[in-house]
């Protein structure tokens, strides 16, 4: 079944640790996105990619980095986690051709203590 | 700058009521307007979408009304049920071919509660 998977679902980690949030999709979508969702629900685009070896920063400044070495995989890395990184992180993908509706993963809830 | 403005931020209705969520945009190049529904612990899921060549689209109990001249669109939920309690996001994008097209701009979300 075509889908988008995020792991882990929940993560509690200490300040200063390096973490990688995984996102994989089986739909062959070219475009992938990372959103940070705050407790007030709003979705903030932090990174996106329109294909392999293509990555761009989004609207919200983020200390995270991303890579896109394979079409299906779009991991997000925090080199040194801080309490301000505590949030819900959502990964999404969309096709190269219209309609461009996104498919979202279930998210990773990150808590940095 | 918020590309898509959504209101209200929260909405409470009784079962059977018709909640209405409104969105407005400025960019006349937008030509695809989806709505997403998000339940707690889940990612948003596509609910219904409309293009500006029609003024209304219905799918089950969900209806999008679109006013191109006013640059506004809204979601109506007929005969609302407690199971409709969720966060709803409107969005807009520019369709067409090209690697930079198709990015969705989301509203800030509306938290809907339907009381039994």
PDB file of C-alpha atoms in Angstrom:
ATOM      1  CA  UNK A   1       0.000   0.000   0.000  1.00  0.00           C
ATOM      2  CA  UNK A   2       1.385   3.410  -0.974  1.00  0.00           C
ATOM      3  CA  UNK A   3       2.023   5.495   2.106  1.00  0.00           C
ATOM      4  CA  UNK A   4       4.371   7.797   3.975  1.00  0.00           C
ATOM      5  CA  UNK A   5       6.079   6.645   7.153  1.00  0.00           C
ATOM      6  CA  UNK A   6       7.687   8.592   9.956  1.00  0.00           C
ATOM      7  CA  UNK A   7       9.824   7.159  12.727  1.00  0.00           C
ATOM      8  CA  UNK A   8       9.984   7.367  15.637  1.00  0.00           C
ATOM      9  CA  UNK A   9       6.447   8.379  16.603  1.00  0.00           C
ATOM     10  CA  UNK A  10       7.607   9.724  19.939  1.00  0.00           C
ATOM     11  CA  UNK A  11      11.082  10.720  21.095  1.00  0.00           C
ATOM     12  CA  UNK A  12      12.292  12.103  24.405  1.00  0.00           C
ATOM     13  CA  UNK A  13      15.918  13.126  24.328  1.00  0.00           C
ATOM     14  CA  UNK A  14      18.401  15.129  26.375  1.00  0.00           C
ATOM     15  CA  UNK A  15      19.750  18.542  25.471  1.00  0.00           C
ATOM     16  CA  UNK A  16      22.790  18.464  23.213  1.00  0.00           C
ATOM     17  CA  UNK A  17      22.053  15.106  21.609  1.00  0.00           C
ATOM     18  CA  UNK A  18      22.094  14.606  17.863  1.00  0.00           C
ATOM     19  CA  UNK A  19      18.879  13.190  16.434  1.00  0.00           C
ATOM     20  CA  UNK A  20      17.563  12.154  13.046  1.00  0.00           C
ATOM     21  CA  UNK A  21      13.870  11.972  12.256  1.00  0.00           C
ATOM     22  CA  UNK A  22      13.121   9.517   9.480  1.00  0.00           C
ATOM     23  CA  UNK A  23      10.596   9.950   6.668  1.00  0.00           C
ATOM     24  CA  UNK A  24      10.013   7.510   3.832  1.00  0.00           C
ATOM     25  CA  UNK A  25       7.330   7.319   1.156  1.00  0.00           C
ATOM     26  CA  UNK A  26       6.413   4.535  -1.226  1.00  0.00           C
ATOM     27  CA  UNK A  27       4.454   6.614  -3.754  1.00  0.00           C
ATOM     28  CA  UNK A  28       7.378   7.688  -5.911  1.00  0.00           C
ATOM     29  CA  UNK A  29       6.625  11.341  -5.180  1.00  0.00           C
ATOM     30  CA  UNK A  30       9.278  13.832  -6.258  1.00  0.00           C
ATOM     31  CA  UNK A  31       8.353  16.529  -3.749  1.00  0.00           C
ATOM     32  CA  UNK A  32       8.770  16.181   0.000  1.00  0.00           C
ATOM     33  CA  UNK A  33       8.292  18.584   2.876  1.00  0.00           C
ATOM     34  CA  UNK A  34       8.973  18.950   6.593  1.00  0.00           C
ATOM     35  CA  UNK A  35       6.591  20.927   8.756  1.00  0.00           C
ATOM     36  CA  UNK A  36       6.822  21.915  12.395  1.00  0.00           C
ATOM     37  CA  UNK A  37       3.446  22.075  14.083  1.00  0.00           C
ATOM     38  CA  UNK A  38       3.144  24.173  17.230  1.00  0.00           C
ATOM     39  CA  UNK A  39       0.641  23.551  20.029  1.00  0.00           C
ATOM     40  CA  UNK A  40      -1.602  26.189  18.476  1.00  0.00           C
ATOM     41  CA  UNK A  41      -1.961  23.908  15.433  1.00  0.00           C
ATOM     42  CA  UNK A  42      -0.291  26.156  12.858  1.00  0.00           C
ATOM     43  CA  UNK A  43       1.889  24.378  10.282  1.00  0.00           C
ATOM     44  CA  UNK A  44       5.304  25.937   9.625  1.00  0.00           C
ATOM     45  CA  UNK A  45       7.289  24.814   6.591  1.00  0.00           C
ATOM     46  CA  UNK A  46      10.914  24.268   7.626  1.00  0.00           C
ATOM     47  CA  UNK A  47      12.409  22.340   4.659  1.00  0.00           C
ATOM     48  CA  UNK A  48      11.381  21.056   1.257  1.00  0.00           C
ATOM     49  CA  UNK A  49      12.789  19.107  -1.639  1.00  0.00           C
ATOM     50  CA  UNK A  50      11.683  18.908  -5.256  1.00  0.00           C
ATOM     51  CA  UNK A  51      13.813  15.887  -6.075  1.00  0.00           C
ATOM     52  CA  UNK A  52      17.027  14.001  -5.410  1.00  0.00           C
ATOM     53  CA  UNK A  53      19.886  16.280  -4.341  1.00  0.00           C
ATOM     54  CA  UNK A  54      17.501  19.241  -4.136  1.00  0.00           C
ATOM     55  CA  UNK A  55      16.759  20.797  -0.731  1.00  0.00           C
ATOM     56  CA  UNK A  56      15.581  24.254   0.289  1.00  0.00           C
ATOM     57  CA  UNK A  57      14.865  26.039   3.555  1.00  0.00           C
ATOM     58  CA  UNK A  58      11.258  26.870   4.252  1.00  0.00           C
ATOM     59  CA  UNK A  59       9.554  29.848   5.807  1.00  0.00           C
ATOM     60  CA  UNK A  60      10.425  29.144   9.430  1.00  0.00           C
ATOM     61  CA  UNK A  61      14.046  29.418  10.429  1.00  0.00           C
ATOM     62  CA  UNK A  62      15.215  26.082  11.723  1.00  0.00           C
ATOM     63  CA  UNK A  63      18.482  24.747  13.095  1.00  0.00           C
ATOM     64  CA  UNK A  64      17.790  21.409  11.466  1.00  0.00           C
ATOM     65  CA  UNK A  65      19.208  20.093   8.201  1.00  0.00           C
ATOM     66  CA  UNK A  66      17.833  17.677   5.609  1.00  0.00           C
ATOM     67  CA  UNK A  67      19.159  15.481   2.838  1.00  0.00           C
ATOM     68  CA  UNK A  68      17.601  13.845  -0.216  1.00  0.00           C
ATOM     69  CA  UNK A  69      19.877  11.151  -1.564  1.00  0.00           C
ATOM     70  CA  UNK A  70      17.035   8.822  -2.580  1.00  0.00           C
ATOM     71  CA  UNK A  71      13.607   9.740  -3.908  1.00  0.00           C
ATOM     72  CA  UNK A  72      11.782   7.862  -1.169  1.00  0.00           C
ATOM     73  CA  UNK A  73      13.806   9.080   1.817  1.00  0.00           C
ATOM     74  CA  UNK A  74      13.930  12.571   3.378  1.00  0.00           C
ATOM     75  CA  UNK A  75      15.509  12.538   6.859  1.00  0.00           C
ATOM     76  CA  UNK A  76      15.696  15.575   9.130  1.00  0.00           C
ATOM     77  CA  UNK A  77      18.671  15.990  11.484  1.00  0.00           C
ATOM     78  CA  UNK A  78      19.207  18.135  14.560  1.00  0.00           C
ATOM     79  CA  UNK A  79      22.911  18.286  15.408  1.00  0.00           C
ATOM     80  CA  UNK A  80      22.364  19.479  18.977  1.00  0.00           C
ATOM     81  CA  UNK A  81      18.860  19.262  20.366  1.00  0.00           C
ATOM     82  CA  UNK A  82      17.543  22.035  22.632  1.00  0.00           C
ATOM     83  CA  UNK A  83      14.295  22.397  24.611  1.00  0.00           C
ATOM     84  CA  UNK A  84      13.137  24.973  22.032  1.00  0.00           C
ATOM     85  CA  UNK A  85      13.084  22.135  19.465  1.00  0.00           C
ATOM     86  CA  UNK A  86      10.285  20.420  21.372  1.00  0.00           C
ATOM     87  CA  UNK A  87       7.447  20.148  18.864  1.00  0.00           C
ATOM     88  CA  UNK A  88       5.503  17.930  16.475  1.00  0.00           C
ATOM     89  CA  UNK A  89       7.317  17.320  13.169  1.00  0.00           C
ATOM     90  CA  UNK A  90       5.285  16.317  10.125  1.00  0.00           C
ATOM     91  CA  UNK A  91       6.625  14.983   6.837  1.00  0.00           C
ATOM     92  CA  UNK A  92       4.615  15.210   3.616  1.00  0.00           C
ATOM     93  CA  UNK A  93       5.019  14.368  -0.049  1.00  0.00           C
ATOM     94  CA  UNK A  94       3.308  15.304  -3.307  1.00  0.00           C
ATOM     95  CA  UNK A  95       3.437  14.249  -6.932  1.00  0.00           C
ATOM     96  CA  UNK A  96       5.377  16.040  -9.661  1.00  0.00           C
ATOM     97  CA  UNK A  97       2.227  16.675 -11.697  1.00  0.00           C
ATOM     98  CA  UNK A  98      -1.099  18.226 -10.609  1.00  0.00           C
ATOM     99  CA  UNK A  99      -3.124  17.840  -8.484  1.00  0.00           C
ATOM    100  CA  UNK A 100      -0.539  18.574  -5.844  1.00  0.00           C
ATOM    101  CA  UNK A 101      -2.434  17.413  -2.786  1.00  0.00           C
ATOM    102  CA  UNK A 102      -0.086  16.433   0.000  1.00  0.00           C
ATOM    103  CA  UNK A 103       0.062  13.086   1.767  1.00  0.00           C
ATOM    104  CA  UNK A 104       1.195  13.517   5.364  1.00  0.00           C
ATOM    105  CA  UNK A 105       2.853  11.086   7.715  1.00  0.00           C
ATOM    106  CA  UNK A 106       1.561  10.638  11.264  1.00  0.00           C
ATOM    107  CA  UNK A 107       4.319  12.806  12.676  1.00  0.00           C
ATOM    108  CA  UNK A 108       7.085  12.588  15.265  1.00  0.00           C
ATOM    109  CA  UNK A 109       6.463  14.203  18.617  1.00  0.00           C
ATOM    110  CA  UNK A 110       9.846  15.357  19.906  1.00  0.00           C
ATOM    111  CA  UNK A 111      10.492  16.374  23.492  1.00  0.00           C
ATOM    112  CA  UNK A 112      13.904  17.715  24.462  1.00  0.00           C
ATOM    113  CA  UNK A 113      14.585  17.757  28.191  1.00  0.00           C
TER     114      UNK A 113
ATOM    115  CA  UNK B   1       2.927  37.293   5.564  1.00  0.00           C
ATOM    116  CA  UNK B   2       0.064  34.854   5.774  1.00  0.00           C
ATOM    117  CA  UNK B   3      -0.901  33.833   2.224  1.00  0.00           C
ATOM    118  CA  UNK B   4      -4.154  32.237   3.362  1.00  0.00           C
ATOM    119  CA  UNK B   5      -6.145  33.655   6.275  1.00  0.00           C
ATOM    120  CA  UNK B   6      -8.466  31.283   8.127  1.00  0.00           C
ATOM    121  CA  UNK B   7     -11.194  31.940  10.684  1.00  0.00           C
ATOM    122  CA  UNK B   8     -12.379  31.199  13.266  1.00  0.00           C
ATOM    123  CA  UNK B   9      -9.543  29.713  15.287  1.00  0.00           C
ATOM    124  CA  UNK B  10     -11.980  27.513  17.206  1.00  0.00           C
ATOM    125  CA  UNK B  11     -15.595  26.523  16.767  1.00  0.00           C
ATOM    126  CA  UNK B  12     -18.041  24.649  18.976  1.00  0.00           C
ATOM    127  CA  UNK B  13     -21.353  23.346  17.662  1.00  0.00           C
ATOM    128  CA  UNK B  14     -24.049  20.942  18.728  1.00  0.00           C
ATOM    129  CA  UNK B  15     -24.528  17.659  16.914  1.00  0.00           C
ATOM    130  CA  UNK B  16     -26.542  18.274  13.773  1.00  0.00           C
ATOM    131  CA  UNK B  17     -25.365  21.873  13.444  1.00  0.00           C
ATOM    132  CA  UNK B  18     -23.619  23.297  10.365  1.00  0.00           C
ATOM    133  CA  UNK B  19     -20.169  24.649  11.229  1.00  0.00           C
ATOM    134  CA  UNK B  20     -18.693  27.019   8.659  1.00  0.00           C
ATOM    135  CA  UNK B  21     -14.983  27.731   8.361  1.00  0.00           C
ATOM    136  CA  UNK B  22     -13.837  30.642   6.209  1.00  0.00           C
ATOM    137  CA  UNK B  23     -10.642  31.337   4.319  1.00  0.00           C
ATOM    138  CA  UNK B  24      -9.411  34.285   2.279  1.00  0.00           C
ATOM    139  CA  UNK B  25      -6.447  34.748  -0.029  1.00  0.00           C
ATOM    140  CA  UNK B  26      -4.784  37.569  -1.981  1.00  0.00           C
ATOM    141  CA  UNK B  27      -2.763  35.817  -4.680  1.00  0.00           C
ATOM    142  CA  UNK B  28      -5.004  35.523  -7.749  1.00  0.00           C
ATOM    143  CA  UNK B  29      -2.600  32.978  -9.252  1.00  0.00           C
ATOM    144  CA  UNK B  30      -3.812  30.362  -6.756  1.00  0.00           C
ATOM    145  CA  UNK B  31      -5.908  27.784  -8.598  1.00  0.00           C
ATOM    146  CA  UNK B  32      -6.184  24.799  -6.287  1.00  0.00           C
ATOM    147  CA  UNK B  33      -7.876  25.002  -2.882  1.00  0.00           C
ATOM    148  CA  UNK B  34      -7.859  21.884  -0.702  1.00  0.00           C
ATOM    149  CA  UNK B  35      -9.117  21.344   2.822  1.00  0.00           C
ATOM    150  CA  UNK B  36      -7.348  19.050   5.269  1.00  0.00           C
ATOM    151  CA  UNK B  37      -8.699  17.335   8.373  1.00  0.00           C
ATOM    152  CA  UNK B  38      -6.415  16.421  11.264  1.00  0.00           C
ATOM    153  CA  UNK B  39      -7.287  14.200  14.217  1.00  0.00           C
ATOM    154  CA  UNK B  40      -5.147  14.194  17.388  1.00  0.00           C
ATOM    155  CA  UNK B  41      -1.975  12.169  16.962  1.00  0.00           C
ATOM    156  CA  UNK B  42      -2.335  12.018  13.173  1.00  0.00           C
ATOM    157  CA  UNK B  43      -1.081  14.017  10.229  1.00  0.00           C
ATOM    158  CA  UNK B  44      -3.531  16.126   8.200  1.00  0.00           C
ATOM    159  CA  UNK B  45      -5.468  14.216   5.536  1.00  0.00           C
ATOM    160  CA  UNK B  46      -6.992  15.606   2.359  1.00  0.00           C
ATOM    161  CA  UNK B  47     -10.740  16.060   2.833  1.00  0.00           C
ATOM    162  CA  UNK B  48     -12.034  17.864  -0.246  1.00  0.00           C
ATOM    163  CA  UNK B  49     -10.634  20.262  -2.845  1.00  0.00           C
ATOM    164  CA  UNK B  50     -11.949  22.771  -5.382  1.00  0.00           C
ATOM    165  CA  UNK B  51     -10.678  24.655  -8.389  1.00  0.00           C
ATOM    166  CA  UNK B  52     -11.818  28.239  -9.161  1.00  0.00           C
ATOM    167  CA  UNK B  53     -13.841  27.295 -12.249  1.00  0.00           C
ATOM    168  CA  UNK B  54     -16.671  26.045  -9.997  1.00  0.00           C
ATOM    169  CA  UNK B  55     -18.503  27.821  -7.177  1.00  0.00           C
ATOM    170  CA  UNK B  56     -19.393  24.798  -5.100  1.00  0.00           C
ATOM    171  CA  UNK B  57     -18.300  21.233  -4.550  1.00  0.00           C
ATOM    172  CA  UNK B  58     -19.964  18.597  -2.372  1.00  0.00           C
ATOM    173  CA  UNK B  59     -18.588  15.334  -1.066  1.00  0.00           C
ATOM    174  CA  UNK B  60     -20.912  13.643   1.354  1.00  0.00           C
ATOM    175  CA  UNK B  61     -21.645  16.043   4.217  1.00  0.00           C
ATOM    176  CA  UNK B  62     -18.756  18.357   3.296  1.00  0.00           C
ATOM    177  CA  UNK B  63     -19.235  21.314   0.930  1.00  0.00           C
ATOM    178  CA  UNK B  64     -16.778  23.911  -0.315  1.00  0.00           C
ATOM    179  CA  UNK B  65     -18.212  27.238  -1.420  1.00  0.00           C
ATOM    180  CA  UNK B  66     -15.920  29.353  -3.579  1.00  0.00           C
ATOM    181  CA  UNK B  67     -16.230  33.069  -4.362  1.00  0.00           C
ATOM    182  CA  UNK B  68     -13.576  33.984  -6.911  1.00  0.00           C
ATOM    183  CA  UNK B  69     -14.361  37.706  -7.034  1.00  0.00           C
ATOM    184  CA  UNK B  70     -14.146  38.016  -3.245  1.00  0.00           C
ATOM    185  CA  UNK B  71     -11.118  35.700  -3.086  1.00  0.00           C
ATOM    186  CA  UNK B  72     -12.788  33.666  -0.374  1.00  0.00           C
ATOM    187  CA  UNK B  73     -13.729  30.038   0.129  1.00  0.00           C
ATOM    188  CA  UNK B  74     -15.398  28.200   2.937  1.00  0.00           C
ATOM    189  CA  UNK B  75     -16.062  24.717   4.275  1.00  0.00           C
ATOM    190  CA  UNK B  76     -19.536  23.720   5.443  1.00  0.00           C
ATOM    191  CA  UNK B  77     -20.188  20.510   7.351  1.00  0.00           C
ATOM    192  CA  UNK B  78     -23.803  19.419   7.124  1.00  0.00           C
ATOM    193  CA  UNK B  79     -25.413  17.462   9.976  1.00  0.00           C
ATOM    194  CA  UNK B  80     -22.168  17.591  11.990  1.00  0.00           C
ATOM    195  CA  UNK B  81     -21.288  14.619  14.188  1.00  0.00           C
ATOM    196  CA  UNK B  82     -19.007  14.233  17.228  1.00  0.00           C
ATOM    197  CA  UNK B  83     -16.676  12.227  14.955  1.00  0.00           C
ATOM    198  CA  UNK B  84     -16.120  15.407  12.918  1.00  0.00           C
ATOM    199  CA  UNK B  85     -14.324  16.959  15.899  1.00  0.00           C
ATOM    200  CA  UNK B  86     -10.872  17.697  14.508  1.00  0.00           C
ATOM    201  CA  UNK B  87      -8.629  20.493  13.296  1.00  0.00           C
ATOM    202  CA  UNK B  88      -9.363  21.744   9.799  1.00  0.00           C
ATOM    203  CA  UNK B  89      -6.884  23.520   7.539  1.00  0.00           C
ATOM    204  CA  UNK B  90      -7.597  25.345   4.322  1.00  0.00           C
ATOM    205  CA  UNK B  91      -4.814  25.701   1.784  1.00  0.00           C
ATOM    206  CA  UNK B  92      -4.041  27.103  -1.637  1.00  0.00           C
ATOM    207  CA  UNK B  93      -1.495  26.430  -4.336  1.00  0.00           C
ATOM    208  CA  UNK B  94      -0.610  27.220  -7.927  1.00  0.00           C
ATOM    209  CA  UNK B  95      -1.038  24.216 -10.192  1.00  0.00           C
ATOM    210  CA  UNK B  96       0.765  23.665 -13.433  1.00  0.00           C
ATOM    211  CA  UNK B  97       3.986  22.022 -14.440  1.00  0.00           C
ATOM    212  CA  UNK B  98       7.342  23.013 -13.102  1.00  0.00           C
ATOM    213  CA  UNK B  99       9.482  22.031 -10.176  1.00  0.00           C
ATOM    214  CA  UNK B 100       8.633  25.058  -8.027  1.00  0.00           C
ATOM    215  CA  UNK B 101       4.881  24.889  -8.473  1.00  0.00           C
ATOM    216  CA  UNK B 102       2.432  23.086  -6.301  1.00  0.00           C
ATOM    217  CA  UNK B 103       3.581  24.218  -2.889  1.00  0.00           C
ATOM    218  CA  UNK B 104       0.617  24.451  -0.515  1.00  0.00           C
ATOM    219  CA  UNK B 105       0.104  27.539   1.634  1.00  0.00           C
ATOM    220  CA  UNK B 106      -1.896  26.628   4.722  1.00  0.00           C
ATOM    221  CA  UNK B 107      -4.243  28.637   6.894  1.00  0.00           C
ATOM    222  CA  UNK B 108      -3.611  28.575  10.631  1.00  0.00           C
ATOM    223  CA  UNK B 109      -6.252  25.946  11.329  1.00  0.00           C
ATOM    224  CA  UNK B 110      -9.654  25.769  13.036  1.00  0.00           C
ATOM    225  CA  UNK B 111     -10.269  23.478  15.970  1.00  0.00           C
ATOM    226  CA  UNK B 112     -13.834  22.145  15.649  1.00  0.00           C
ATOM    227  CA  UNK B 113     -15.669  20.525  18.552  1.00  0.00           C
ATOM    228  CA  UNK B 114     -19.048  18.912  17.969  1.00  0.00           C
ATOM    229  CA  UNK B 115     -20.972  18.198  21.181  1.00  0.00           C
ATOM    230  CA  UNK B 116     -23.276  15.180  21.249  1.00  0.00           C
TER     231      UNK B 116
END
